[in-house]
Coordinates of N, CA and C in Angstrom, one line a residue:
S89 N 0.8 -1.2 0.0 CA 0.0 0.0 0.0 C 0.9 1.2 0.0
Q90 N 0.3 2.3 -0.5 CA 1.1 3.6 -0.7 C 1.1 4.3 0.7
I91 N 2.2 4.9 1.0 CA 2.4 5.7 2.2 C 1.9 7.1 2.0
S92 N 1.1 7.6 2.9 CA 0.6 9.0 2.8 C 1.4 9.8 3.8
Y93 N 1.7 11.0 3.4 CA 2.4 12.0 4.3 C 1.5 13.1 4.6
S94 N 1.4 13.5 5.8 CA 0.4 14.4 6.3 C 0.4 15.8 5.6
L95 N 1.5 16.4 5.3 CA 1.6 17.7 4.7 C 1.9 17.7 3.2
S96 N 2.1 16.5 2.6 CA 2.5 16.5 1.2 C 1.3 16.9 0.3
K97 N 1.7 17.6 -0.7 CA 0.7 18.1 -1.7 C 0.8 17.3 -3.0
G98 N 1.7 16.3 -3.0 CA 1.8 15.5 -4.2 C 3.1 14.7 -4.1
P99 N 3.4 13.8 -5.1 CA 4.5 12.9 -5.0 C 5.9 13.6 -5.0
S100 N 6.0 14.8 -5.5 CA 7.2 15.5 -5.4 C 7.4 16.5 -4.3
Q101 N 6.3 16.6 -3.5 CA 6.3 17.5 -2.3 C 6.9 16.7 -1.1
W102 N 8.0 17.3 -0.5 CA 8.6 16.6 0.7 C 8.3 17.4 1.9
D103 N 7.6 16.8 2.9 CA 7.4 17.4 4.2 C 8.3 16.6 5.2
E104 N 8.2 17.1 6.5 CA 9.1 16.5 7.5 C 8.8 15.0 7.6
D105 N 7.6 14.5 7.5 CA 7.3 13.1 7.6 C 8.0 12.3 6.6
R106 N 8.0 12.8 5.4 CA 8.7 12.1 4.3 C 10.2 12.1 4.5
Y107 N 10.8 13.2 4.9 CA 12.2 13.2 5.2 C 12.6 12.2 6.3
I108 N 11.8 12.2 7.4 CA 12.0 11.3 8.5 C 11.9 9.8 8.0
H109 N 10.9 9.6 7.2 CA 10.8 8.2 6.6 C 12.0 7.8 5.8
M110 N 12.5 8.7 5.0 CA 13.7 8.4 4.2 C 14.9 8.2 5.2
M111 N 15.0 9.1 6.2 CA 16.1 8.9 7.2 C 16.1 7.6 7.8
R112 N 14.9 7.1 8.2 CA 14.8 5.8 8.8 C 15.2 4.7 7.9
I113 N 14.8 4.8 6.6 CA 15.1 3.7 5.6 C 16.6 3.7 5.5
R114 N 17.3 4.8 5.3 CA 18.7 4.8 5.1 C 19.4 4.3 6.4
Q115 N 18.9 4.7 7.5 CA 19.6 4.3 8.8 C 19.4 2.8 8.9
S116 N 18.3 2.2 8.5 CA 18.0 0.8 8.6 C 19.1 0.0 7.7
A117 N 19.4 0.6 6.6 CA 20.4 0.0 5.7 C 21.8 0.0 6.4
L118 N 22.1 1.1 7.0 CA 23.4 1.2 7.8 C 23.4 0.2 8.9
D119 N 22.3 0.2 9.7 CA 22.3 -0.8 10.8 C 22.4 -2.2 10.4
Y120 N 21.7 -2.5 9.3 CA 21.8 -3.9 8.8 C 23.2 -4.2 8.3
G121 N 23.8 -3.3 7.6 CA 25.2 -3.5 7.1 C 26.1 -3.7 8.3
R122 N 26.0 -2.9 9.3 CA 26.9 -3.1 10.5 C 26.6 -4.4 11.2
K123 N 25.4 -4.8 11.3 CA 25.0 -6.0 12.0 C 25.5 -7.3 11.2
Q124 N 25.5 -7.2 9.9 CA 26.0 -8.3 9.1 C 27.5 -8.3 8.8
G125 N 28.2 -7.3 9.3 CA 29.6 -7.2 9.1 C 30.0 -6.7 7.7
I126 N 29.0 -6.1 7.0 CA 29.3 -5.6 5.6 C 30.2 -4.4 5.7
R127 N 31.1 -4.3 4.8 CA 32.1 -3.2 4.8 C 31.5 -2.0 4.1
Y128 N 30.9 -2.2 3.0 CA 30.5 -1.0 2.1 C 29.0 -1.0 2.0
V129 N 28.4 0.2 2.0 CA 27.0 0.5 1.7 C 27.1 1.5 0.5
F130 N 26.4 1.2 -0.6 CA 26.4 2.1 -1.7 C 25.0 2.6 -1.9
F131 N 24.7 3.8 -1.6 CA 23.4 4.4 -1.8 C 23.3 5.0 -3.2
V132 N 22.3 4.7 -3.9 CA 22.1 5.3 -5.3 C 20.6 5.6 -5.4
D133 N 20.3 6.9 -5.5 CA 18.9 7.3 -5.7 C 18.4 6.8 -7.1
T134 N 17.1 6.7 -7.2 CA 16.4 6.1 -8.3 C 16.6 7.0 -9.6
D135 N 17.0 8.2 -9.5 CA 17.1 9.1 -10.7 C 18.6 9.2 -11.2
I136 N 19.4 8.3 -10.6 CA 20.8 8.2 -11.0 C 21.1 7.0 -11.9
F137 N 21.8 7.3 -13.0 CA 22.2 6.2 -13.9 C 23.7 6.1 -14.0
L138 N 24.2 5.1 -13.5 CA 25.7 4.9 -13.6 C 26.0 3.9 -14.7
T139 N 26.7 4.4 -15.7 CA 26.9 3.6 -16.9 C 28.3 3.0 -17.0
N140 N 29.2 3.4 -16.1 CA 30.6 2.9 -16.1 C 30.6 1.7 -15.1
P141 N 30.9 0.5 -15.6 CA 30.9 -0.6 -14.6 C 32.0 -0.6 -13.6
A142 N 33.0 0.3 -13.8 CA 34.1 0.4 -12.9 C 33.8 1.5 -11.7
T143 N 32.7 2.1 -11.7 CA 32.4 3.1 -10.7 C 32.6 2.7 -9.3
L144 N 31.9 1.6 -8.9 CA 32.0 1.1 -7.5 C 33.5 0.7 -7.2
R145 N 34.1 0.0 -8.1 CA 35.5 -0.4 -7.8 C 36.4 0.9 -7.6
H146 N 36.2 1.9 -8.5 CA 37.0 3.1 -8.4 C 36.8 3.8 -7.1
L147 N 35.5 3.9 -6.6 CA 35.2 4.6 -5.4 C 35.8 3.8 -4.2
I148 N 35.7 2.5 -4.2 CA 36.3 1.7 -3.1 C 37.9 1.9 -3.1
N149 N 38.5 2.0 -4.2 CA 39.9 2.2 -4.3 C 40.4 3.5 -3.8
L150 N 39.5 4.5 -3.7 CA 39.9 5.8 -3.1 C 40.1 5.7 -1.6
R151 N 39.5 4.7 -1.0 CA 39.7 4.5 0.5 C 39.3 5.7 1.3
K152 N 38.1 6.1 1.1 CA 37.5 7.2 1.9 C 36.3 6.7 2.6
T153 N 36.0 7.2 3.8 CA 34.8 6.8 4.5 C 33.5 7.2 3.8
V154 N 33.5 8.4 3.3 CA 32.3 8.8 2.5 C 32.8 9.5 1.2
V155 N 32.4 8.9 0.1 CA 32.9 9.4 -1.2 C 31.8 9.2 -2.3
A156 N 31.7 10.1 -3.2 CA 30.7 10.1 -4.3 C 31.4 10.4 -5.6
P157 N 30.8 9.8 -6.7 CA 31.3 10.3 -8.0 C 30.5 11.6 -8.4
L158 N 31.1 12.4 -9.1 CA 30.5 13.7 -9.6 C 29.3 13.3 -10.5
I159 N 28.1 13.8 -10.2 CA 26.9 13.6 -11.0 C 26.3 15.0 -11.3
R160 N 25.9 15.2 -12.5 CA 25.2 16.5 -12.8 C 24.1 16.3 -13.8
I161 N 23.1 17.2 -13.9 CA 22.0 17.0 -14.8 C 22.5 17.1 -16.2
N162 N 23.1 18.2 -16.6 CA 23.7 18.3 -17.9 C 24.7 19.5 -17.8
S163 N 25.4 19.8 -18.9 CA 26.4 20.8 -18.9 C 25.9 22.2 -18.8
N164 N 24.6 22.4 -19.0 CA 24.1 23.8 -18.9 C 23.5 24.2 -17.6
L165 N 23.4 23.2 -16.6 CA 22.8 23.5 -15.3 C 23.9 23.4 -14.2
A166 N 23.6 24.0 -13.1 CA 24.6 24.0 -12.0 C 24.2 23.0 -10.9
Y167 N 23.2 22.2 -11.2 CA 22.8 21.2 -10.2 C 23.6 19.9 -10.2
S168 N 24.0 19.5 -9.0 CA 24.8 18.2 -9.0 C 24.6 17.5 -7.7
N169 N 25.4 16.6 -7.3 CA 25.2 15.8 -6.1 C 26.2 16.1 -5.0
F170 N 26.7 17.4 -5.0 CA 27.6 17.8 -3.9 C 27.4 19.3 -3.7
W171 N 27.8 19.7 -2.5 CA 27.9 21.1 -2.2 C 29.3 21.4 -1.8
A172 N 29.9 22.5 -2.3 CA 31.2 22.9 -1.9 C 31.2 23.9 -0.7
G173 N 30.0 24.4 -0.4 CA 29.9 25.3 0.7 C 28.6 25.0 1.5
M174 N 28.5 25.2 2.8 CA 27.3 25.0 3.6 C 27.3 26.1 4.6
T175 N 26.1 26.6 4.9 CA 26.0 27.6 5.9 C 26.0 27.0 7.3
S176 N 26.2 27.8 8.3 CA 26.2 27.3 9.7 C 24.9 26.7 10.1
S177 N 23.8 27.0 9.4 CA 22.5 26.4 9.7 C 22.2 25.2 8.8
G178 N 23.2 24.8 8.0 CA 23.0 23.6 7.2 C 22.5 23.7 5.8
Y179 N 22.4 24.9 5.3 CA 21.9 25.1 3.9 C 23.0 25.3 2.9
Y180 N 22.7 25.1 1.7 CA 23.6 25.3 0.6 C 24.2 26.7 0.6
K181 N 25.5 26.8 0.4 CA 26.2 28.1 0.3 C 27.0 28.1 -1.0
S182 N 26.7 29.1 -1.8 CA 27.5 29.3 -3.1 C 28.9 29.7 -2.8
V183 N 29.8 29.0 -3.4 CA 31.3 29.3 -3.3 C 31.9 29.1 -4.6
P184 N 32.9 29.8 -5.0 CA 33.6 29.7 -6.3 C 34.1 28.2 -6.5
E185 N 34.6 27.6 -5.5 CA 35.1 26.2 -5.6 C 34.1 25.3 -6.2
Y186 N 32.8 25.5 -6.0 CA 31.8 24.6 -6.5 C 31.9 24.5 -8.0
F187 N 32.0 25.6 -8.7 CA 32.0 25.6 -10.2 C 33.3 25.1 -10.7
K188 N 34.4 25.3 -10.0 CA 35.7 24.7 -10.5 C 35.6 23.2 -10.5
I189 N 35.0 22.6 -9.5 CA 34.8 21.2 -9.4 C 33.8 20.7 -10.4
L190 N 32.6 21.4 -10.4 CA 31.5 21.0 -11.3 C 31.9 21.0 -12.8
N191 N 32.7 22.1 -13.1 CA 33.1 22.2 -14.5 C 34.4 21.5 -14.8
M192 N 34.8 20.7 -13.9 CA 36.0 19.8 -14.0 C 37.3 20.6 -14.3
E193 N 37.4 21.8 -13.8 CA 38.6 22.6 -13.9 C 39.6 22.0 -12.8
K194 N 39.0 21.5 -11.8 CA 39.8 20.8 -10.7 C 39.4 19.3 -10.7
L195 N 40.3 18.5 -11.2 CA 40.1 17.1 -11.3 C 40.6 16.4 -10.1
G196 N 40.0 15.2 -9.8 CA 40.5 14.4 -8.7 C 39.4 14.3 -7.6
T197 N 39.9 14.1 -6.4 CA 39.0 13.9 -5.2 C 39.1 15.1 -4.3
H198 N 38.0 15.7 -4.0 CA 38.0 16.9 -3.2 C 37.1 16.8 -2.0
Q199 N 37.6 17.3 -0.9 CA 36.7 17.3 0.3 C 35.7 18.4 0.2
V200 N 34.5 18.0 0.5 CA 33.3 18.9 0.4 C 32.4 18.7 1.7
P201 N 31.6 19.7 2.0 CA 30.7 19.5 3.2 C 29.5 18.6 2.9
M202 N 29.2 18.3 1.6 CA 27.9 17.6 1.4 C 28.1 16.8 0.1
V203 N 27.7 15.5 0.1 CA 27.5 14.7 -1.1 C 26.2 14.0 -0.8
H204 N 25.4 13.8 -1.9 CA 24.1 13.1 -1.8 C 23.8 12.4 -3.1
S205 N 22.7 11.7 -3.1 CA 22.1 11.1 -4.3 C 22.8 9.8 -4.7
V206 N 24.1 9.8 -4.7 CA 24.9 8.5 -4.9 C 26.2 8.7 -4.1
L207 N 26.4 7.7 -3.1 CA 27.6 7.8 -2.3 C 27.9 6.4 -1.7
L208 N 29.2 6.2 -1.6 CA 29.7 5.0 -1.0 C 30.2 5.3 0.4
L209 N 29.7 4.4 1.3 CA 30.1 4.5 2.7 C 30.9 3.3 3.1
D210 N 32.1 3.5 3.6 CA 33.0 2.5 4.1 C 32.7 2.3 5.6
L211 N 32.0 1.3 6.0 CA 31.6 1.1 7.4 C 32.8 0.7 8.3
E212 N 34.0 0.4 7.6 CA 35.2 0.1 8.4 C 36.1 1.3 8.3
G213 N 35.7 2.4 7.7 CA 36.5 3.6 7.5 C 36.7 4.3 8.8
E214 N 37.6 5.3 8.8 CA 38.0 6.1 10.0 C 36.7 6.7 10.5
K215 N 36.4 6.5 11.8 CA 35.3 7.1 12.5 C 33.9 6.7 11.9
A216 N 33.8 5.7 11.1 CA 32.6 5.3 10.4 C 31.4 5.0 11.4
E217 N 31.7 4.6 12.6 CA 30.7 4.3 13.6 C 29.8 5.6 13.9
G218 N 30.4 6.8 13.6 CA 29.6 8.0 13.8 C 28.7 8.4 12.6
L219 N 28.7 7.6 11.5 CA 27.8 7.9 10.4 C 26.3 7.5 10.8
R220 N 25.4 8.5 10.7 CA 24.0 8.2 11.1 C 23.1 9.1 10.3
Y221 N 22.0 8.6 9.9 CA 20.9 9.3 9.3 C 19.8 9.6 10.3
Y222 N 19.7 8.6 11.3 CA 18.6 8.7 12.2 C 19.0 7.9 13.5
P223 N 18.6 8.3 14.7 CA 17.6 9.3 15.0 C 18.3 10.7 15.0
I224 N 17.4 11.7 15.0 CA 17.9 13.1 15.0 C 18.3 13.3 16.5
T225 N 19.5 13.8 16.6 CA 20.0 14.0 18.0 C 19.4 15.2 18.6
A226 N 19.4 15.2 19.9 CA 18.7 16.3 20.7 C 19.4 17.7 20.4
D227 N 20.7 17.7 20.2 CA 21.4 18.9 19.9 C 21.4 19.4 18.5
Y228 N 20.7 18.7 17.6 CA 20.6 19.1 16.2 C 19.5 20.1 16.1
D229 N 19.8 21.3 15.5 CA 18.7 22.3 15.4 C 18.6 22.7 13.9
G230 N 19.1 21.9 13.0 CA 19.0 22.2 11.6 C 17.7 21.7 11.0
P231 N 17.5 21.8 9.7 CA 16.3 21.4 9.0 C 16.1 19.9 9.1
I232 N 14.9 19.5 9.0 CA 14.6 18.0 8.9 C 14.7 17.6 7.5
D233 N 15.9 17.1 7.1 CA 16.2 16.8 5.8 C 17.3 15.7 5.8
D234 N 17.1 14.6 5.2 CA 18.1 13.4 5.3 C 19.5 13.8 4.9
I235 N 19.7 14.5 3.8 CA 21.1 14.8 3.4 C 21.7 15.8 4.3
I236 N 21.0 16.8 4.7 CA 21.6 17.8 5.6 C 21.9 17.2 7.0
H237 N 21.0 16.4 7.5 CA 21.3 15.8 8.8 C 22.5 14.9 8.7
F238 N 22.6 14.1 7.7 CA 23.7 13.2 7.5 C 25.0 13.9 7.4
A239 N 25.0 15.0 6.6 CA 26.3 15.8 6.4 C 26.7 16.4 7.7
T240 N 25.7 17.0 8.4 CA 26.0 17.7 9.7 C 26.5 16.6 10.7
N241 N 25.9 15.5 10.7 CA 26.3 14.4 11.7 C 27.7 14.0 11.3
A242 N 28.0 13.8 10.1 CA 29.4 13.4 9.7 C 30.4 14.5 10.1
K243 N 30.1 15.7 9.9 CA 31.0 16.8 10.3 C 31.2 16.8 11.8
I244 N 30.2 16.7 12.6 CA 30.3 16.7 14.0 C 31.2 15.6 14.5
N245 N 31.1 14.4 13.8 CA 31.9 13.3 14.1 C 33.3 13.2 13.5
G246 N 33.6 14.3 12.8 CA 35.0 14.4 12.2 C 35.2 13.5 11.0
I247 N 34.1 13.3 10.2 CA 34.2 12.4 9.1 C 34.0 13.2 7.8
P248 N 35.1 13.4 7.1 CA 35.0 14.2 5.8 C 34.3 13.5 4.7
M249 N 33.7 14.3 3.9 CA 33.0 13.8 2.7 C 33.8 14.2 1.5
Y250 N 33.8 13.4 0.4 CA 34.6 13.6 -0.8 C 33.8 13.5 -2.0
I251 N 34.1 14.3 -3.0 CA 33.5 14.2 -4.4 C 34.7 13.8 -5.3
N252 N 34.4 12.9 -6.2 CA 35.5 12.5 -7.2 C 35.0 12.9 -8.6
T253 N 35.9 13.5 -9.4 CA 35.5 14.0 -10.7 C 36.0 13.0 -11.8
V254 N 36.6 11.9 -11.5 CA 37.2 11.0 -12.5 C 36.1 10.3 -13.3
L255 N 35.0 9.9 -12.7 CA 34.0 9.1 -13.3 C 32.8 10.1 -13.5
Y256 N 32.8 10.9 -14.4 CA 31.7 11.9 -14.6 C 30.4 11.3 -15.1
R257 N 29.3 11.6 -14.5 CA 28.0 11.0 -14.9 C 26.9 12.0 -14.9
F258 N 25.7 11.7 -15.4 CA 24.6 12.5 -15.4 C 23.5 12.1 -14.5
M259 N 22.7 13.0 -14.0 CA 21.6 12.8 -13.1 C 20.3 13.1 -14.0
Y260 N 19.3 12.4 -13.9 CA 18.1 12.7 -14.6 C 17.0 13.1 -13.7
H261 N 16.2 14.1 -14.1 CA 15.1 14.5 -13.3 C 13.9 14.7 -14.2

């Protein structure tokens, strides 16, 4: 049966209930992986198409606790799966570094405050036990949003996030 969200106005409308539901699902995957002794969890949103069969192997070989391949809608838009800047309240912050990475003027692996939509988590990586989507901690006062809460939680626990430009891909919306 379909899940209904109290404040949603349609399938593309995200309210707090829907974000919390997503946070619980992602946390359930992390908990299951840890319980089973699984080393890697690879989250891929349904609007992402990875066409290079070496993507996962390449990300694993980078040996980062949280890493993502660069994904963008197309060459004419500035939307991607990472933020190069984040405000103190957890929202996107425009910084020049973003476009240097997005436009592949800076190639390689770059530390950023946020990756989302497709990311590899190494559950045996440095400080990985601090990676959490849910529950929302009592001291968290940011927005109820799965990607923002996860990025903030990683930062609090000293876990850097990385974006890699080697395997460039597109996101479809």
